[in-house]
Amino acid sequence: MTFFAANSLLARFALRAGKIDAGSFTAVRIGAGAAALLLLATFRRDGIRDVGRHGSVRAAFALFAYALAFSFAYLSLSAGTGALVMFAAVQLTMLGMGIAAGERLRSLEWTGLAVAFAGLIYLVLPGLTAPSPIGVALMTFSGAAWGYYSRAAKGVRSPIAATVGNFTRAAPLAAAALLVVWALGQPHANWSGIALAATSGAVTSGLGYALWYVVMVDLPPSLAPIVQLTVPLIAAAAGVLLLGEHLTLRLIAASAAILGGVALALPPRAGVGKR
């Protein structure tokens, strides 16, 4: 979750400051992620030769769609609105797919989800002022794509290899989108923006998503969207520590609600008191 939060901070800093355009940010991010993961694959026993057998075209397209919509959405949305819209879309998508597959939530999971979501709303409420309809639509689509991508992790035999395969398949899509954006818009990027996008791709996206796929193999699908509610909280805490923002009672109360809701939703076997 820390990788996800860092991803949002890097994207917001680069895009809202005008250091790079959204299309270029997406292309560099996915390209750097693919390069870093291919390098990681060379140190694994299965090597690069087997990468093509892992991942899927659908998961790669979902990854690309998430990243592209995410970049363009943050051109017009505030941080709080973007976080709320995206993670609401992630939850609805993953929970909806789970219910459609025959899964049923326990009463404690519903309660935990409600408590955590209430804390998230309380945390980001000050930013909810006349959001851009286009930005909301893009972030909703991004969240739905990420929800699908997360669900695609279930059943994979090699999570890291699957992530490598997905990124390498998504890289040509990002390059094609970049050409279209450049043809229709006014591309711009400085070295700072490129560095931020590359860091987002190689570290917080490539390595972070590989870790997420590993976690998703053992994490119950109904709990994955609930756990991701902690991402806006981590991003807010990082703002306090790294950007000099004030630690308020609102942030403390929202933290307690979100973490308490996640803890309530965890299955009994994850509890501290289990013998």
mmCIF file of N, CA and C in Angstrom, residues 132-264:
data_model
loop_
_atom_site.group_PDB
_atom_site.id
_atom_site.type_symbol
_atom_site.label_atom_id
_atom_site.label_comp_id
_atom_site.label_asym_id
_atom_site.label_seq_id
_atom_site.Cartn_x
_atom_site.Cartn_y
_atom_site.Cartn_z
ATOM 1 N N SER A 132 -14.406 18.050 -11.568
ATOM 2 C CA SER A 132 -14.609 18.014 -13.012
ATOM 3 C C SER A 132 -15.308 16.720 -13.418
ATOM 4 N N PRO A 133 -16.423 16.799 -14.148
ATOM 5 C CA PRO A 133 -17.112 15.578 -14.582
ATOM 6 C C PRO A 133 -16.219 14.675 -15.417
ATOM 7 N N ILE A 134 -15.398 15.264 -16.272
ATOM 8 C CA ILE A 134 -14.486 14.463 -17.096
ATOM 9 C C ILE A 134 -13.441 13.778 -16.211
ATOM 10 N N GLY A 135 -12.903 14.538 -15.244
ATOM 11 C CA GLY A 135 -11.924 13.957 -14.337
ATOM 12 C C GLY A 135 -12.506 12.821 -13.523
ATOM 13 N N VAL A 136 -13.743 12.990 -13.039
ATOM 14 C CA VAL A 136 -14.403 11.937 -12.265
ATOM 15 C C VAL A 136 -14.614 10.699 -13.130
ATOM 16 N N ALA A 137 -15.047 10.896 -14.370
ATOM 17 C CA ALA A 137 -15.273 9.765 -15.274
ATOM 18 C C ALA A 137 -13.966 9.017 -15.546
ATOM 19 N N LEU A 138 -12.887 9.770 -15.781
ATOM 20 C CA LEU A 138 -11.598 9.136 -16.039
ATOM 21 C C LEU A 138 -11.090 8.364 -14.826
ATOM 22 N N MET A 139 -11.219 8.942 -13.626
ATOM 23 C CA MET A 139 -10.743 8.260 -12.433
ATOM 24 C C MET A 139 -11.604 7.049 -12.093
ATOM 25 N N THR A 140 -12.897 7.132 -12.371
ATOM 26 C CA THR A 140 -13.774 5.976 -12.175
ATOM 27 C C THR A 140 -13.348 4.833 -13.080
ATOM 28 N N PHE A 141 -13.073 5.158 -14.344
ATOM 29 C CA PHE A 141 -12.601 4.143 -15.292
ATOM 30 C C PHE A 141 -11.260 3.571 -14.839
ATOM 31 N N SER A 142 -10.371 4.446 -14.353
ATOM 32 C CA SER A 142 -9.067 3.996 -13.874
ATOM 33 C C SER A 142 -9.220 3.033 -12.701
ATOM 34 N N GLY A 143 -10.089 3.369 -11.757
ATOM 35 C CA GLY A 143 -10.314 2.499 -10.614
ATOM 36 C C GLY A 143 -10.907 1.158 -11.011
ATOM 37 N N ALA A 144 -11.844 1.169 -11.968
ATOM 38 C CA ALA A 144 -12.434 -0.082 -12.443
ATOM 39 C C ALA A 144 -11.380 -0.955 -13.116
ATOM 40 N N ALA A 145 -10.502 -0.329 -13.906
ATOM 41 C CA ALA A 145 -9.439 -1.081 -14.575
ATOM 42 C C ALA A 145 -8.473 -1.678 -13.559
ATOM 43 N N TRP A 146 -8.126 -0.895 -12.523
ATOM 44 C CA TRP A 146 -7.233 -1.420 -11.499
ATOM 45 C C TRP A 146 -7.891 -2.541 -10.705
ATOM 46 N N GLY A 147 -9.189 -2.422 -10.450
ATOM 47 C CA GLY A 147 -9.901 -3.492 -9.768
ATOM 48 C C GLY A 147 -9.862 -4.787 -10.566
ATOM 49 N N TYR A 148 -10.064 -4.684 -11.880
ATOM 50 C CA TYR A 148 -9.997 -5.868 -12.736
ATOM 51 C C TYR A 148 -8.578 -6.441 -12.733
ATOM 52 N N TYR A 149 -7.583 -5.563 -12.820
ATOM 53 C CA TYR A 149 -6.196 -6.022 -12.836
ATOM 54 C C TYR A 149 -5.850 -6.761 -11.535
ATOM 55 N N SER A 150 -6.343 -6.264 -10.411
ATOM 56 C CA SER A 150 -6.081 -6.914 -9.128
ATOM 57 C C SER A 150 -6.751 -8.282 -9.069
ATOM 58 N N ARG A 151 -7.971 -8.377 -9.558
ATOM 59 C CA ARG A 151 -8.666 -9.659 -9.556
ATOM 60 C C ARG A 151 -7.990 -10.670 -10.475
ATOM 61 N N ALA A 152 -7.336 -10.174 -11.526
ATOM 62 C CA ALA A 152 -6.665 -11.069 -12.469
ATOM 63 C C ALA A 152 -5.495 -11.792 -11.824
ATOM 64 N N ALA A 153 -5.047 -11.326 -10.646
ATOM 65 C CA ALA A 153 -3.921 -11.965 -9.969
ATOM 66 C C ALA A 153 -4.303 -13.312 -9.369
ATOM 67 N N LYS A 154 -5.589 -13.521 -9.114
ATOM 68 C CA LYS A 154 -6.017 -14.761 -8.496
ATOM 69 C C LYS A 154 -5.791 -15.928 -9.463
ATOM 70 N N GLY A 155 -5.107 -16.938 -8.947
ATOM 71 C CA GLY A 155 -4.892 -18.140 -9.742
ATOM 72 C C GLY A 155 -3.587 -18.170 -10.525
ATOM 73 N N VAL A 156 -2.838 -17.072 -10.563
ATOM 74 C CA VAL A 156 -1.575 -17.084 -11.304
ATOM 75 C C VAL A 156 -0.542 -17.910 -10.530
ATOM 76 N N ARG A 157 0.280 -18.665 -11.253
ATOM 77 C CA ARG A 157 1.263 -19.526 -10.612
ATOM 78 C C ARG A 157 2.519 -18.770 -10.206
ATOM 79 N N SER A 158 2.895 -17.792 -10.999
ATOM 80 C CA SER A 158 4.097 -17.013 -10.701
ATOM 81 C C SER A 158 3.741 -15.535 -10.751
ATOM 82 N N PRO A 159 3.403 -14.925 -9.602
ATOM 83 C CA PRO A 159 2.959 -13.528 -9.585
ATOM 84 C C PRO A 159 3.959 -12.556 -10.184
ATOM 85 N N ILE A 160 5.248 -12.737 -9.868
ATOM 86 C CA ILE A 160 6.252 -11.805 -10.385
ATOM 87 C C ILE A 160 6.385 -11.940 -11.894
ATOM 88 N N ALA A 161 6.427 -13.180 -12.387
ATOM 89 C CA ALA A 161 6.520 -13.388 -13.829
ATOM 90 C C ALA A 161 5.288 -12.848 -14.542
ATOM 91 N N ALA A 162 4.119 -12.980 -13.908
ATOM 92 C CA ALA A 162 2.895 -12.452 -14.507
ATOM 93 C C ALA A 162 2.960 -10.936 -14.619
ATOM 94 N N THR A 163 3.505 -10.282 -13.596
ATOM 95 C CA THR A 163 3.641 -8.829 -13.640
ATOM 96 C C THR A 163 4.594 -8.407 -14.744
ATOM 97 N N VAL A 164 5.700 -9.145 -14.907
ATOM 98 C CA VAL A 164 6.639 -8.846 -15.985
ATOM 99 C C VAL A 164 5.943 -8.967 -17.335
ATOM 100 N N GLY A 165 5.190 -10.055 -17.510
ATOM 101 C CA GLY A 165 4.476 -10.257 -18.769
ATOM 102 C C GLY A 165 3.452 -9.181 -19.041
ATOM 103 N N ASN A 166 2.738 -8.756 -18.008
ATOM 104 C CA ASN A 166 1.719 -7.720 -18.187
ATOM 105 C C ASN A 166 2.348 -6.379 -18.574
ATOM 106 N N PHE A 167 3.441 -6.020 -17.916
ATOM 107 C CA PHE A 167 4.100 -4.749 -18.226
ATOM 108 C C PHE A 167 4.705 -4.752 -19.626
ATOM 109 N N THR A 168 5.320 -5.852 -20.024
ATOM 110 C CA THR A 168 5.918 -5.896 -21.356
ATOM 111 C C THR A 168 4.850 -5.849 -22.438
ATOM 112 N N ARG A 169 3.684 -6.404 -22.178
ATOM 113 C CA ARG A 169 2.581 -6.322 -23.135
ATOM 114 C C ARG A 169 1.964 -4.918 -23.158
ATOM 115 N N ALA A 170 1.974 -4.251 -22.001
ATOM 116 C CA ALA A 170 1.370 -2.921 -21.925
ATOM 117 C C ALA A 170 2.265 -1.839 -22.515
ATOM 118 N N ALA A 171 3.574 -2.081 -22.568
ATOM 119 C CA ALA A 171 4.510 -1.069 -23.066
ATOM 120 C C ALA A 171 4.212 -0.621 -24.502
ATOM 121 N N PRO A 172 3.966 -1.534 -25.455
ATOM 122 C CA PRO A 172 3.623 -1.077 -26.808
ATOM 123 C C PRO A 172 2.325 -0.269 -26.849
ATOM 124 N N LEU A 173 1.361 -0.618 -26.008
ATOM 125 C CA LEU A 173 0.109 0.137 -25.945
ATOM 126 C C LEU A 173 0.383 1.557 -25.469
ATOM 127 N N ALA A 174 1.239 1.702 -24.474
ATOM 128 C CA ALA A 174 1.577 3.026 -23.957
ATOM 129 C C ALA A 174 2.323 3.842 -25.006
ATOM 130 N N ALA A 175 3.210 3.196 -25.760
ATOM 131 C CA ALA A 175 3.941 3.898 -26.817
ATOM 132 C C ALA A 175 2.998 4.380 -27.912
ATOM 133 N N ALA A 176 2.032 3.541 -28.277
ATOM 134 C CA ALA A 176 1.058 3.938 -29.301
ATOM 135 C C ALA A 176 0.200 5.094 -28.813
ATOM 136 N N ALA A 177 -0.215 5.035 -27.536
ATOM 137 C CA ALA A 177 -1.017 6.122 -26.975
ATOM 138 C C ALA A 177 -0.227 7.416 -26.943
ATOM 139 N N LEU A 178 1.075 7.300 -26.668
ATOM 140 C CA LEU A 178 1.920 8.490 -26.633
ATOM 141 C C LEU A 178 1.976 9.166 -27.998
ATOM 142 N N LEU A 179 2.064 8.372 -29.054
ATOM 143 C CA LEU A 179 2.096 8.937 -30.405
ATOM 144 C C LEU A 179 0.789 9.664 -30.716
ATOM 145 N N VAL A 180 -0.327 9.080 -30.270
ATOM 146 C CA VAL A 180 -1.631 9.712 -30.511
ATOM 147 C C VAL A 180 -1.738 11.019 -29.741
ATOM 148 N N VAL A 181 -1.316 10.992 -28.472
ATOM 149 C CA VAL A 181 -1.367 12.207 -27.642
ATOM 150 C C VAL A 181 -0.482 13.294 -28.231
ATOM 151 N N TRP A 182 0.695 12.931 -28.675
ATOM 152 C CA TRP A 182 1.603 13.903 -29.273
ATOM 153 C C TRP A 182 1.037 14.488 -30.560
ATOM 154 N N ALA A 183 0.305 13.654 -31.311
ATOM 155 C CA ALA A 183 -0.266 14.128 -32.574
ATOM 156 C C ALA A 183 -1.437 15.082 -32.341
ATOM 157 N N LEU A 184 -2.150 14.881 -31.228
ATOM 158 C CA LEU A 184 -3.350 15.677 -30.970
ATOM 159 C C LEU A 184 -3.111 16.847 -30.008
ATOM 160 N N GLY A 185 -2.081 16.758 -29.184
ATOM 161 C CA GLY A 185 -1.886 17.772 -28.159
ATOM 162 C C GLY A 185 -0.552 18.472 -28.263
ATOM 163 N N GLN A 186 -0.130 19.002 -27.143
ATOM 164 C CA GLN A 186 1.137 19.719 -27.053
ATOM 165 C C GLN A 186 1.994 19.034 -25.982
ATOM 166 N N PRO A 187 2.793 18.058 -26.380
ATOM 167 C CA PRO A 187 3.601 17.324 -25.401
ATOM 168 C C PRO A 187 4.684 18.208 -24.792
ATOM 169 N N HIS A 188 4.994 17.947 -23.561
ATOM 170 C CA HIS A 188 6.071 18.672 -22.903
ATOM 171 C C HIS A 188 6.614 17.817 -21.766
ATOM 172 N N ALA A 189 7.877 17.929 -21.514
ATOM 173 C CA ALA A 189 8.501 17.183 -20.430
ATOM 174 C C ALA A 189 9.882 17.756 -20.160
ATOM 175 N N ASN A 190 10.230 17.884 -18.891
ATOM 176 C CA ASN A 190 11.595 18.231 -18.536
ATOM 177 C C ASN A 190 12.220 17.029 -17.839
ATOM 178 N N TRP A 191 13.507 17.122 -17.539
ATOM 179 C CA TRP A 191 14.192 15.975 -16.964
ATOM 180 C C TRP A 191 13.628 15.589 -15.605
ATOM 181 N N SER A 192 13.160 16.561 -14.855
ATOM 182 C CA SER A 192 12.555 16.266 -13.560
ATOM 183 C C SER A 192 11.288 15.435 -13.719
ATOM 184 N N GLY A 193 10.446 15.828 -14.687
ATOM 185 C CA GLY A 193 9.221 15.074 -14.933
ATOM 186 C C GLY A 193 9.501 13.672 -15.412
ATOM 187 N N ILE A 194 10.495 13.519 -16.289
ATOM 188 C CA ILE A 194 10.861 12.191 -16.784
ATOM 189 C C ILE A 194 11.385 11.318 -15.646
ATOM 190 N N ALA A 195 12.195 11.920 -14.768
ATOM 191 C CA ALA A 195 12.741 11.173 -13.633
ATOM 192 C C ALA A 195 11.621 10.714 -12.691
ATOM 193 N N LEU A 196 10.646 11.587 -12.456
ATOM 194 C CA LEU A 196 9.527 11.217 -11.588
ATOM 195 C C LEU A 196 8.708 10.086 -12.208
ATOM 196 N N ALA A 197 8.464 10.170 -13.516
ATOM 197 C CA ALA A 197 7.715 9.125 -14.197
ATOM 198 C C ALA A 197 8.474 7.807 -14.194
ATOM 199 N N ALA A 198 9.796 7.872 -14.410
ATOM 200 C CA ALA A 198 10.614 6.663 -14.419
ATOM 201 C C ALA A 198 10.644 6.013 -13.034
ATOM 202 N N THR A 199 10.726 6.837 -11.990
ATOM 203 C CA THR A 199 10.704 6.309 -10.625
ATOM 204 C C THR A 199 9.358 5.662 -10.329
ATOM 205 N N SER A 200 8.295 6.326 -10.761
ATOM 206 C CA SER A 200 6.961 5.766 -10.580
ATOM 207 C C SER A 200 6.833 4.424 -11.286
ATOM 208 N N GLY A 201 7.422 4.320 -12.486
ATOM 209 C CA GLY A 201 7.306 3.081 -13.238
ATOM 210 C C GLY A 201 8.184 1.970 -12.715
ATOM 211 N N ALA A 202 9.471 2.267 -12.493
ATOM 212 C CA ALA A 202 10.425 1.223 -12.120
ATOM 213 C C ALA A 202 10.253 0.744 -10.682
ATOM 214 N N VAL A 203 9.955 1.684 -9.773
ATOM 215 C CA VAL A 203 9.925 1.335 -8.355
ATOM 216 C C VAL A 203 8.503 1.137 -7.843
ATOM 217 N N THR A 204 7.733 2.231 -7.791
ATOM 218 C CA THR A 204 6.422 2.144 -7.141
ATOM 219 C C THR A 204 5.372 1.440 -7.990
ATOM 220 N N SER A 205 5.592 1.339 -9.303
ATOM 221 C CA SER A 205 4.656 0.594 -10.144
ATOM 222 C C SER A 205 5.167 -0.815 -10.404
ATOM 223 N N GLY A 206 6.330 -0.938 -11.074
ATOM 224 C CA GLY A 206 6.836 -2.253 -11.431
ATOM 225 C C GLY A 206 7.044 -3.164 -10.239
ATOM 226 N N LEU A 207 7.924 -2.765 -9.327
ATOM 227 C CA LEU A 207 8.195 -3.586 -8.156
ATOM 228 C C LEU A 207 6.997 -3.626 -7.209
ATOM 229 N N GLY A 208 6.309 -2.493 -7.070
ATOM 230 C CA GLY A 208 5.157 -2.450 -6.182
ATOM 231 C C GLY A 208 4.032 -3.360 -6.647
ATOM 232 N N TYR A 209 3.757 -3.383 -7.951
ATOM 233 C CA TYR A 209 2.683 -4.224 -8.469
ATOM 234 C C TYR A 209 3.064 -5.694 -8.441
ATOM 235 N N ALA A 210 4.364 -5.995 -8.597
ATOM 236 C CA ALA A 210 4.808 -7.377 -8.460
ATOM 237 C C ALA A 210 4.542 -7.875 -7.043
ATOM 238 N N LEU A 211 4.836 -7.034 -6.053
ATOM 239 C CA LEU A 211 4.550 -7.392 -4.662
ATOM 240 C C LEU A 211 3.045 -7.549 -4.432
ATOM 241 N N TRP A 212 2.257 -6.673 -5.059
ATOM 242 C CA TRP A 212 0.808 -6.747 -4.911
ATOM 243 C C TRP A 212 0.264 -8.048 -5.480
ATOM 244 N N TYR A 213 0.809 -8.486 -6.624
ATOM 245 C CA TYR A 213 0.369 -9.745 -7.203
ATOM 246 C C TYR A 213 0.732 -10.918 -6.282
ATOM 247 N N VAL A 214 1.887 -10.838 -5.618
ATOM 248 C CA VAL A 214 2.261 -11.877 -4.663
ATOM 249 C C VAL A 214 1.268 -11.912 -3.509
ATOM 250 N N VAL A 215 0.918 -10.735 -3.001
ATOM 251 C CA VAL A 215 -0.032 -10.639 -1.890
ATOM 252 C C VAL A 215 -1.413 -11.128 -2.311
ATOM 253 N N MET A 216 -1.827 -10.772 -3.529
ATOM 254 C CA MET A 216 -3.173 -11.121 -3.982
ATOM 255 C C MET A 216 -3.384 -12.623 -4.104
ATOM 256 N N VAL A 217 -2.313 -13.396 -4.263
ATOM 257 C CA VAL A 217 -2.445 -14.847 -4.368
ATOM 258 C C VAL A 217 -3.045 -15.427 -3.090
ATOM 259 N N ASP A 218 -2.666 -14.888 -1.936
ATOM 260 C CA ASP A 218 -3.123 -15.406 -0.642
ATOM 261 C C ASP A 218 -4.181 -14.541 0.024
ATOM 262 N N LEU A 219 -4.401 -13.316 -0.476
ATOM 263 C CA LEU A 219 -5.366 -12.422 0.157
ATOM 264 C C LEU A 219 -6.773 -12.733 -0.350
ATOM 265 N N PRO A 220 -7.749 -12.951 0.551
ATOM 266 C CA PRO A 220 -9.118 -13.179 0.107
ATOM 267 C C PRO A 220 -9.600 -12.024 -0.763
ATOM 268 N N PRO A 221 -10.207 -12.308 -1.929
ATOM 269 C CA PRO A 221 -10.620 -11.243 -2.847
ATOM 270 C C PRO A 221 -11.514 -10.197 -2.208
ATOM 271 N N SER A 222 -12.369 -10.597 -1.267
ATOM 272 C CA SER A 222 -13.268 -9.636 -0.642
ATOM 273 C C SER A 222 -12.524 -8.627 0.233
ATOM 274 N N LEU A 223 -11.304 -8.977 0.684
ATOM 275 C CA LEU A 223 -10.559 -8.089 1.569
ATOM 276 C C LEU A 223 -9.630 -7.153 0.816
ATOM 277 N N ALA A 224 -9.280 -7.501 -0.428
ATOM 278 C CA ALA A 224 -8.333 -6.683 -1.188
ATOM 279 C C ALA A 224 -8.797 -5.239 -1.344
ATOM 280 N N PRO A 225 -10.056 -4.985 -1.746
ATOM 281 C CA PRO A 225 -10.471 -3.591 -1.882
ATOM 282 C C PRO A 225 -10.548 -2.857 -0.554
ATOM 283 N N ILE A 226 -10.820 -3.588 0.538
ATOM 284 C CA ILE A 226 -10.892 -2.948 1.852
ATOM 285 C C ILE A 226 -9.496 -2.512 2.292
ATOM 286 N N VAL A 227 -8.510 -3.381 2.113
ATOM 287 C CA VAL A 227 -7.144 -3.055 2.496
ATOM 288 C C VAL A 227 -6.643 -1.840 1.720
ATOM 289 N N GLN A 228 -7.044 -1.707 0.450
ATOM 290 C CA GLN A 228 -6.571 -0.599 -0.366
ATOM 291 C C GLN A 228 -7.118 0.751 0.094
ATOM 292 N N LEU A 229 -8.093 0.731 0.987
ATOM 293 C CA LEU A 229 -8.594 1.991 1.540
ATOM 294 C C LEU A 229 -7.533 2.715 2.362
ATOM 295 N N THR A 230 -6.477 1.998 2.749
ATOM 296 C CA THR A 230 -5.421 2.636 3.530
ATOM 297 C C THR A 230 -4.509 3.507 2.674
ATOM 298 N N VAL A 231 -4.585 3.393 1.347
ATOM 299 C CA VAL A 231 -3.678 4.142 0.476
ATOM 300 C C VAL A 231 -3.835 5.653 0.644
ATOM 301 N N PRO A 232 -5.053 6.210 0.593
ATOM 302 C CA PRO A 232 -5.176 7.654 0.815
ATOM 303 C C PRO A 232 -4.662 8.090 2.182
ATOM 304 N N LEU A 233 -4.840 7.234 3.176
ATOM 305 C CA LEU A 233 -4.336 7.545 4.510
ATOM 306 C C LEU A 233 -2.808 7.637 4.506
ATOM 307 N N ILE A 234 -2.158 6.668 3.866
ATOM 308 C CA ILE A 234 -0.696 6.679 3.797
ATOM 309 C C ILE A 234 -0.216 7.902 3.026
ATOM 310 N N ALA A 235 -0.912 8.238 1.946
ATOM 311 C CA ALA A 235 -0.525 9.406 1.162
ATOM 312 C C ALA A 235 -0.648 10.681 1.996
ATOM 313 N N ALA A 236 -1.710 10.781 2.799
ATOM 314 C CA ALA A 236 -1.885 11.956 3.646
ATOM 315 C C ALA A 236 -0.784 12.039 4.700
ATOM 316 N N ALA A 237 -0.430 10.896 5.294
ATOM 317 C CA ALA A 237 0.648 10.882 6.286
ATOM 318 C C ALA A 237 1.977 11.268 5.648
ATOM 319 N N ALA A 238 2.205 10.803 4.412
ATOM 320 C CA ALA A 238 3.438 11.165 3.712
ATOM 321 C C ALA A 238 3.484 12.662 3.457
ATOM 322 N N GLY A 239 2.318 13.263 3.204
ATOM 323 C CA GLY A 239 2.278 14.705 3.018
ATOM 324 C C GLY A 239 2.702 15.451 4.271
ATOM 325 N N VAL A 240 2.319 14.904 5.429
ATOM 326 C CA VAL A 240 2.719 15.526 6.694
ATOM 327 C C VAL A 240 4.229 15.425 6.897
ATOM 328 N N LEU A 241 4.774 14.251 6.599
ATOM 329 C CA LEU A 241 6.194 14.006 6.857
ATOM 330 C C LEU A 241 7.102 14.625 5.803
ATOM 331 N N LEU A 242 6.678 14.584 4.538
ATOM 332 C CA LEU A 242 7.562 14.994 3.449
ATOM 333 C C LEU A 242 7.273 16.389 2.918
ATOM 334 N N LEU A 243 6.013 16.831 3.044
ATOM 335 C CA LEU A 243 5.640 18.122 2.469
ATOM 336 C C LEU A 243 5.376 19.186 3.525
ATOM 337 N N GLY A 244 5.565 18.839 4.794
ATOM 338 C CA GLY A 244 5.392 19.819 5.854
ATOM 339 C C GLY A 244 3.959 20.162 6.176
ATOM 340 N N GLU A 245 3.003 19.294 5.820
ATOM 341 C CA GLU A 245 1.600 19.551 6.135
ATOM 342 C C GLU A 245 1.346 19.296 7.621
ATOM 343 N N HIS A 246 0.286 19.894 8.139
ATOM 344 C CA HIS A 246 0.009 19.805 9.575
ATOM 345 C C HIS A 246 -0.718 18.502 9.920
ATOM 346 N N LEU A 247 -0.356 17.939 11.049
ATOM 347 C CA LEU A 247 -1.048 16.764 11.570
ATOM 348 C C LEU A 247 -2.259 17.244 12.375
ATOM 349 N N THR A 248 -3.452 17.016 11.840
ATOM 350 C CA THR A 248 -4.676 17.532 12.445
ATOM 351 C C THR A 248 -5.443 16.424 13.162
ATOM 352 N N LEU A 249 -6.392 16.850 14.001
ATOM 353 C CA LEU A 249 -7.270 15.893 14.661
ATOM 354 C C LEU A 249 -8.112 15.132 13.640
ATOM 355 N N ARG A 250 -8.454 15.797 12.533
ATOM 356 C CA ARG A 250 -9.225 15.136 11.487
ATOM 357 C C ARG A 250 -8.442 13.946 10.915
ATOM 358 N N LEU A 251 -7.146 14.164 10.655
ATOM 359 C CA LEU A 251 -6.324 13.087 10.114
ATOM 360 C C LEU A 251 -6.195 11.944 11.114
ATOM 361 N N ILE A 252 -6.035 12.278 12.390
ATOM 362 C CA ILE A 252 -5.914 11.244 13.411
ATOM 363 C C ILE A 252 -7.203 10.430 13.516
ATOM 364 N N ALA A 253 -8.360 11.127 13.523
ATOM 365 C CA ALA A 253 -9.646 10.433 13.626
ATOM 366 C C ALA A 253 -9.903 9.563 12.404
ATOM 367 N N ALA A 254 -9.590 10.089 11.202
ATOM 368 C CA ALA A 254 -9.777 9.315 9.976
ATOM 369 C C ALA A 254 -8.862 8.095 9.970
ATOM 370 N N SER A 255 -7.634 8.262 10.472
ATOM 371 C CA SER A 255 -6.691 7.139 10.542
ATOM 372 C C SER A 255 -7.255 6.022 11.411
ATOM 373 N N ALA A 256 -7.800 6.395 12.566
ATOM 374 C CA ALA A 256 -8.366 5.400 13.473
ATOM 375 C C ALA A 256 -9.530 4.666 12.823
ATOM 376 N N ALA A 257 -10.384 5.403 12.093
ATOM 377 C CA ALA A 257 -11.543 4.783 11.464
ATOM 378 C C ALA A 257 -11.124 3.837 10.339
ATOM 379 N N ILE A 258 -10.194 4.278 9.501
ATOM 380 C CA ILE A 258 -9.784 3.455 8.364
ATOM 381 C C ILE A 258 -9.056 2.196 8.838
ATOM 382 N N LEU A 259 -8.065 2.364 9.703
ATOM 383 C CA LEU A 259 -7.322 1.210 10.182
ATOM 384 C C LEU A 259 -8.205 0.295 11.028
ATOM 385 N N GLY A 260 -9.107 0.889 11.821
ATOM 386 C CA GLY A 260 -10.017 0.072 12.605
ATOM 387 C C GLY A 260 -10.967 -0.719 11.732
ATOM 388 N N GLY A 261 -11.457 -0.085 10.660
ATOM 389 C CA GLY A 261 -12.343 -0.792 9.742
ATOM 390 C C GLY A 261 -11.643 -1.936 9.039
ATOM 391 N N VAL A 262 -10.394 -1.705 8.610
ATOM 392 C CA VAL A 262 -9.623 -2.768 7.961
ATOM 393 C C VAL A 262 -9.382 -3.917 8.932
ATOM 394 N N ALA A 263 -9.016 -3.592 10.175
ATOM 395 C CA ALA A 263 -8.775 -4.633 11.173
ATOM 396 C C ALA A 263 -10.051 -5.428 11.455
ATOM 397 N N LEU A 264 -11.182 -4.748 11.484
ATOM 398 C CA LEU A 264 -12.456 -5.415 11.740
ATOM 399 C C LEU A 264 -12.819 -6.366 10.612
#
